[in-house]
Coordinates of C-alpha atoms in Angstrom, one line a residue:
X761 CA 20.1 -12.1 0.5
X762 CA 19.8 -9.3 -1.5
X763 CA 22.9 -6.9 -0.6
X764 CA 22.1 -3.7 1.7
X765 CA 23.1 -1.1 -1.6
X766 CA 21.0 -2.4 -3.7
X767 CA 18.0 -1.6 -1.2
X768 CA 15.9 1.8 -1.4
X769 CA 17.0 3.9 1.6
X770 CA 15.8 6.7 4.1
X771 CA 17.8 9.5 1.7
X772 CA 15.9 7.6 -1.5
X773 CA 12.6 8.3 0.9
X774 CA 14.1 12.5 1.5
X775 CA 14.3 12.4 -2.4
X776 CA 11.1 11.4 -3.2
X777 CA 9.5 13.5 -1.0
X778 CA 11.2 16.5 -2.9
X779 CA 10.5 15.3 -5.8
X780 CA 6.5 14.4 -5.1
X781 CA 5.8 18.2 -3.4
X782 CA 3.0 19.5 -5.4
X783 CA 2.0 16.0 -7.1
X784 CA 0.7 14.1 -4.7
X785 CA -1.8 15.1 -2.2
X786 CA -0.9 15.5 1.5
X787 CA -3.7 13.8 2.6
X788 CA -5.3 14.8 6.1
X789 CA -4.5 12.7 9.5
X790 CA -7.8 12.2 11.2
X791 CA -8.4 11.4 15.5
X792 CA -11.6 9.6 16.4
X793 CA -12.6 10.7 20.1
X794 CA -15.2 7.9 20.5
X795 CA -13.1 5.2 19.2
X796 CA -10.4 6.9 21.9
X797 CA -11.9 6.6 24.7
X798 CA -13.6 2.7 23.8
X799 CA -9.4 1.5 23.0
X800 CA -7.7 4.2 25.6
X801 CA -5.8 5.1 22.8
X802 CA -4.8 7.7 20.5
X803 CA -5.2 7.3 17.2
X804 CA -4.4 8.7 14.1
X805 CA -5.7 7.9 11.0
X806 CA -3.3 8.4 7.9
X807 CA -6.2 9.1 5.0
X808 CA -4.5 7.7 1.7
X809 CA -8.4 6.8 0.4
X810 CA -8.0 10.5 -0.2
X811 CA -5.0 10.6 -2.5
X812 CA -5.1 11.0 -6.5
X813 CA -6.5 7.9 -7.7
X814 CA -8.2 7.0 -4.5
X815 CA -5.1 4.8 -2.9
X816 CA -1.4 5.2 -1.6
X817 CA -0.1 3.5 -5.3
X818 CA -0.1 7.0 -6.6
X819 CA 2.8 8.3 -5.0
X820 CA 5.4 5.5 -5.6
X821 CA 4.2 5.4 -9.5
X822 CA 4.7 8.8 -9.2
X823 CA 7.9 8.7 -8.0
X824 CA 9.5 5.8 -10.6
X825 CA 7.8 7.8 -13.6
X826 CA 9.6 10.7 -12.4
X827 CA 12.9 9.0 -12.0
X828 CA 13.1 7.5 -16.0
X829 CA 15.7 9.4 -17.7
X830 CA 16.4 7.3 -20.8
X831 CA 13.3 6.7 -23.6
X832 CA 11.1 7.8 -21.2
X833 CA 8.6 8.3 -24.9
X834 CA 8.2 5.2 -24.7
X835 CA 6.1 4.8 -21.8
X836 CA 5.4 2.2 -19.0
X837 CA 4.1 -0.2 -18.8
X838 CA 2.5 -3.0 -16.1
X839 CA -0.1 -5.6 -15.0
X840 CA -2.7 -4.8 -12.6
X841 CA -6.1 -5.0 -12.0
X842 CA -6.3 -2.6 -9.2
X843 CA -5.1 0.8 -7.6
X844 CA -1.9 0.3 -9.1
X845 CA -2.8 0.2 -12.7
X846 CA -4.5 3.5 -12.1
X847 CA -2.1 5.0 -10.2
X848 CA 0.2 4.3 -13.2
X849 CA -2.0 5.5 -15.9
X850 CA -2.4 9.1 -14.1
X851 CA 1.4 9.4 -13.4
X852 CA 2.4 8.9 -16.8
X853 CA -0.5 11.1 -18.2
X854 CA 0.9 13.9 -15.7
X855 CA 4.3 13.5 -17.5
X856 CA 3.1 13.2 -21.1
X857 CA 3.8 9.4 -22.1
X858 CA 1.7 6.4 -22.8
X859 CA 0.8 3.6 -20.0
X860 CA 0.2 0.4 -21.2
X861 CA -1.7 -1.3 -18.3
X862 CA -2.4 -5.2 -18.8
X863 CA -5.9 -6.3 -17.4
X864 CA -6.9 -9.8 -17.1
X865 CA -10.9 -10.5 -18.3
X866 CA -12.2 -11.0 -15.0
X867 CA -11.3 -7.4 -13.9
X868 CA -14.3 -5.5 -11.9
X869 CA -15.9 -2.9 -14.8
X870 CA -15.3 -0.1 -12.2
X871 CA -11.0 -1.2 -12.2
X872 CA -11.1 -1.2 -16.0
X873 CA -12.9 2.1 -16.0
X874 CA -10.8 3.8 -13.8
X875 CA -7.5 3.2 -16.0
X876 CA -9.1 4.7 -18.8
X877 CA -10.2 7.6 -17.0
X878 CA -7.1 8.5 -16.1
X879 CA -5.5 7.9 -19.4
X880 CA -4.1 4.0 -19.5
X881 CA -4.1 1.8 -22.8
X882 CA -6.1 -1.8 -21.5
X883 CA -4.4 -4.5 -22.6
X884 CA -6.9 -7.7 -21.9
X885 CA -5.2 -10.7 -21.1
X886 CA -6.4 -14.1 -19.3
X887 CA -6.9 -14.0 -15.4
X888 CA -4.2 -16.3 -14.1
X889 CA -0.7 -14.4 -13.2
X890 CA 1.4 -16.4 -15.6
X891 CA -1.3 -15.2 -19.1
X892 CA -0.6 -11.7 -17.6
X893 CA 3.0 -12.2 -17.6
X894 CA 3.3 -12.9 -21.0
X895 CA 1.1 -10.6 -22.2
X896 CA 3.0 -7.6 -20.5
X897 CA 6.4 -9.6 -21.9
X898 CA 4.7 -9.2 -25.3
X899 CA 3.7 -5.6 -24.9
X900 CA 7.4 -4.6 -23.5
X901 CA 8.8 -6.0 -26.2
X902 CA 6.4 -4.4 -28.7
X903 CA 6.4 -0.6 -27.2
X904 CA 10.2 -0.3 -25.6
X905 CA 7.7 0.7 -22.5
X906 CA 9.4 0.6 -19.0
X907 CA 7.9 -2.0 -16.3
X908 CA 7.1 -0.4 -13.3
X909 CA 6.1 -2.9 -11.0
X910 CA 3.2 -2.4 -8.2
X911 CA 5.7 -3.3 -5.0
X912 CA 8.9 -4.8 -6.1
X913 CA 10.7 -1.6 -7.2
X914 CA 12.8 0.7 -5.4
X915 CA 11.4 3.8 -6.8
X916 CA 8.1 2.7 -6.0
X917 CA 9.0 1.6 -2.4
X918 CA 10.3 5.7 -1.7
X919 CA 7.8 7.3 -3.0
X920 CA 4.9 5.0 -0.6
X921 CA 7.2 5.9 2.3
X922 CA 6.1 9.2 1.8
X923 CA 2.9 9.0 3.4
X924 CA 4.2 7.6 6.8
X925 CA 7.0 11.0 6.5
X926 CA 3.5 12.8 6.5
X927 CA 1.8 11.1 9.2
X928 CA 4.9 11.5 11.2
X929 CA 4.9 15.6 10.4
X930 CA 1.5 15.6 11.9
X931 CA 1.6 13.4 14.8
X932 CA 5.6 14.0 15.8
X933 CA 5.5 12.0 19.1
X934 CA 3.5 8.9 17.7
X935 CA 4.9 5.6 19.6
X936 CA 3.9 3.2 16.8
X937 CA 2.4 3.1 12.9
X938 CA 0.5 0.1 11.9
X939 CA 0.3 -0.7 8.1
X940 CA -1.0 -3.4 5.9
X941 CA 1.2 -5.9 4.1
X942 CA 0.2 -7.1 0.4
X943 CA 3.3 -7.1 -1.9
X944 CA 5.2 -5.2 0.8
X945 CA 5.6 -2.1 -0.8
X946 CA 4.0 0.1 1.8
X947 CA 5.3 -1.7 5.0
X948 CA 9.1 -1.5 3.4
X949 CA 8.7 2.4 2.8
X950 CA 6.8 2.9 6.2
X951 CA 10.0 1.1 8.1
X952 CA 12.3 3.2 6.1
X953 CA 10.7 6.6 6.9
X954 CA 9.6 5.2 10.7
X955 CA 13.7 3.7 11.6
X956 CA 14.9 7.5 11.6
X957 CA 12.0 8.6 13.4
X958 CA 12.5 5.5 16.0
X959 CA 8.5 4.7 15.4
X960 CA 7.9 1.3 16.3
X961 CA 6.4 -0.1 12.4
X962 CA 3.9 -3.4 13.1
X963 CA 2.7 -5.0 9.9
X964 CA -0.9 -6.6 9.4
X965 CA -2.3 -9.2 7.2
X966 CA -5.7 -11.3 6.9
X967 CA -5.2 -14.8 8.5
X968 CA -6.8 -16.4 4.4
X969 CA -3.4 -13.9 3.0
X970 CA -0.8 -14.5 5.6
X971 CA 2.5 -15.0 3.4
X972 CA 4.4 -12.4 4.9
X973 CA 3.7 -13.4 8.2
X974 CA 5.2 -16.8 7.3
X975 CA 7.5 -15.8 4.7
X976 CA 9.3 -13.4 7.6
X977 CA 9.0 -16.5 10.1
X978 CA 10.3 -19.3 7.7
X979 CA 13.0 -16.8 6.1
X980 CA 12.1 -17.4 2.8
X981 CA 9.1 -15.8 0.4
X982 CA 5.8 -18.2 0.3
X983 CA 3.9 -18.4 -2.3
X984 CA 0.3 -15.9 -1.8
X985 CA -2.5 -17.9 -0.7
X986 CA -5.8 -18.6 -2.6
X987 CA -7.7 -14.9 -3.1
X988 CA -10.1 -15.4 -0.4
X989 CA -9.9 -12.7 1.7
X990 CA -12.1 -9.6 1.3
X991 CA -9.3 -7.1 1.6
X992 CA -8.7 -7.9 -2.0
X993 CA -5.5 -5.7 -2.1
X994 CA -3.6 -8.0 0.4
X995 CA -3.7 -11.2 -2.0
X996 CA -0.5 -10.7 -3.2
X997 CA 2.9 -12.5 -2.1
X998 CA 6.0 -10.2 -1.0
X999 CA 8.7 -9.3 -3.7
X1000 CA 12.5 -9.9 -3.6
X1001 CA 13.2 -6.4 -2.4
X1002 CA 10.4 -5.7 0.5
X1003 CA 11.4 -9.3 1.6
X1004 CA 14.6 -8.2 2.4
X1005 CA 13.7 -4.9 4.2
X1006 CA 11.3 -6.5 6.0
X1007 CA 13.3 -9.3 7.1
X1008 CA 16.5 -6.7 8.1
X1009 CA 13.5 -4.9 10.2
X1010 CA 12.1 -7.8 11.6
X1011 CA 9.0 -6.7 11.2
X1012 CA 6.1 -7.9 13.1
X1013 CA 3.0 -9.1 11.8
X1014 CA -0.6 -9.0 13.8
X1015 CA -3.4 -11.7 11.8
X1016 CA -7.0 -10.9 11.4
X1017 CA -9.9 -12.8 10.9
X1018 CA -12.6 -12.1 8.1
X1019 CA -15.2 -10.7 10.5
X1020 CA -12.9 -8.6 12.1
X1021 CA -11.7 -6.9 8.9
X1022 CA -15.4 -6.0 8.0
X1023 CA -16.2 -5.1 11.7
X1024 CA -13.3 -2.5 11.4
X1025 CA -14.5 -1.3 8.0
X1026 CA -17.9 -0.9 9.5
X1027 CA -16.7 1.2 12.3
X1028 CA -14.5 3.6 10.4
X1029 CA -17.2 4.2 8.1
X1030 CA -19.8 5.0 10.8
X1031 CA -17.5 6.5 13.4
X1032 CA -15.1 8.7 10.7
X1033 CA -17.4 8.9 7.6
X1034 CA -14.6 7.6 5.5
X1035 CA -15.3 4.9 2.7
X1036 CA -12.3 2.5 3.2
X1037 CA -11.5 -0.5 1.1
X1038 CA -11.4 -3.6 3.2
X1039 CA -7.8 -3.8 3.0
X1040 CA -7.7 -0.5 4.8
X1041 CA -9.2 -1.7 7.7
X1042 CA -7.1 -4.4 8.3
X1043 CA -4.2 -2.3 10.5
X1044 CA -7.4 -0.9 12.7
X1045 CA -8.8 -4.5 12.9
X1046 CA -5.5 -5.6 14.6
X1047 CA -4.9 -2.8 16.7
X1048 CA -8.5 -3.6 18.0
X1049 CA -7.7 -7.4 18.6
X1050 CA -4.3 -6.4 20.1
X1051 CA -5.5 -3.9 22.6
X1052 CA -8.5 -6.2 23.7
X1053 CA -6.1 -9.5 24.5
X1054 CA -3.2 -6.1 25.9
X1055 CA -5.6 -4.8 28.7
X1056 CA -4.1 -1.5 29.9
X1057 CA -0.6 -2.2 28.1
X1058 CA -2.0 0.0 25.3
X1059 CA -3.7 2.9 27.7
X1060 CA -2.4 6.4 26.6
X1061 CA -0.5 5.0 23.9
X1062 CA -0.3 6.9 20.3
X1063 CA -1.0 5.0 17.2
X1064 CA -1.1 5.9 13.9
X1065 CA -3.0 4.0 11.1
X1066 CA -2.5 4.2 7.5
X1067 CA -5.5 3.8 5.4
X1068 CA -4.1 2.4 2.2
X1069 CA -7.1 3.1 -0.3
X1070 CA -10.9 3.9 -0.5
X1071 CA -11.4 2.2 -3.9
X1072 CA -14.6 0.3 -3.3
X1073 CA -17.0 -1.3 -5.7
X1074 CA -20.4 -0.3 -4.5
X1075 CA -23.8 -2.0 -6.1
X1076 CA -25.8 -0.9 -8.8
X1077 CA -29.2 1.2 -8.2

């Protein structure tokens, strides 16, 4: 068990918070009457499909590009072929140095695109996790570039929690926050901001990417599950670090089906004219099955939801 110092902390959160004012968007919390009164609820959405880059990632690579004080010239560097990859590129653009940002070949065009745009060096590699490993190794050891890991990083961890501080700022007397769980790096900044706030924090996976759910159950990380699921961003396993705050939190984690992740997708783009990714929906699809199998349990009860991205690859013509 990793020890309790080593862990990111709710004064690590204040810091980044500081440090992010001005970078990062604070992105608007949104009600839905209609959806109210169908879940005798009140909700609140969190709207991260709105930051800089289109996803939460940007503030924590923000806040670990911020936080390099030695051969910072150098650059970062990381794998991804998602929202993190261009979350780093833009951070490091924003303070001047290069970010090398390994792609595997079977990346969507639209990914790829998006880490040029905002200013990343591709670096193809193969599409299995282990050619992408050593083809970062290679380019770390070429470049002197920092890693700076999507989830699994301290600095990266504060700076997500930021978004739930915000959420809280708007909606003061919320009773719970619901969150995905991918890596981790999100739910373990959302229970550090939410513990001082005493905000109950419930987790959310898709039943074909539970991990976490069975990682916190068995007490030891699982291995991620084939990339089924359609909330693409979930797919990945939890790191060594959001293990442990998760497991000190004993956080709990709500399963959704397939259908009910697109069902929930459907209804905040109709309902809230936002374009979510299906990962985002996942916290609304469990709050959905909850209430329905909670009857009243859940009447006049204040929810907030964090919508992690809205980085979706629409088709041509």
């Amino acid at each position: 068990m990793i020890p309790a110092a080593s862990l990111p902390d709710f004064e690590d959160v204040r810091a980044a918070r500081e440090r992010l004012e001005g970078l990062v968007l604070q992105t608007p919390v949104f009600g839905g009457r209609s959806l109210n009164a169908e879940l005798g609820c009140e909700i609140y959405f969190k709207c991260e499909n709105l930051q800089r880059t289109g996803s939460f990632k940007y503030r924590g690579a923000s806040n670990a590009v911020l936080l390099l004080a030695e051969n910072v010239e150098q650059g970062v560097a990381t794998h991804s072929s998602g929202n993190h990859g261009a979350a780093l590129a833009l951070a490091a653009r924003e303070r001047g140095i290069p970010a090398y940002i390994v792609v595997p070949d079977s990346a969507p065009a639209m990914k790829r695109q998006a880490i040029e745009i905002y200013g990343g060096r591709l670096v193809e590699s193969g599409p299995t996790l282990l050619e992408r490993e050593v083809v970062l190794a290679g380019v770390l050891e070429e470049t002197g570039a920092h890693f700076i890991p999507p989830y699994n990083h301290a600095s990266v961890i504060a700076g997500q929690a930021t978004a739930a501080l915000e959420l809280h700022d708007a909606q003061p007397d919320l009773d719970e926050v619901w969150v995905p769980v991918g890596g981790g790096g999100l739910a373990s900044g959302t229970v550090l901001a939410m513990q001082e706030r005493g905000v109950r924090v419930i987790g959310t996976e898709p039943e074909l990417a539970d991990d976490a759910y069975w990682s916190l159950r068995k007490g030891e990380i699982q291995p991620p599950k084939p990339p089924l699921t359609v909330a693409d961003g979930l797919r990945t396993a939890l790191g060594t670090l959001t293990f442990a705050i998760l497991s000190r939190y004993g956080l709990n984690i709500v399963r959704v089906g397939e259908d009910e992740i697109l069902a929930a997708q459907r209804l905040i783009w109709s309902r809230l004219k936002l374009v979510v990714e299906a990962s985002s929906a996942v916290p609304f699809a469990a709050l959905i099955k909850t209430v329905a199998a909670a009857g009243d349990t859940y009447r006049g009860r204040r929810v907030g939801i964090l919508l992690s991205g809205g980085n979706v690859q629409f088709p041509d013509g």
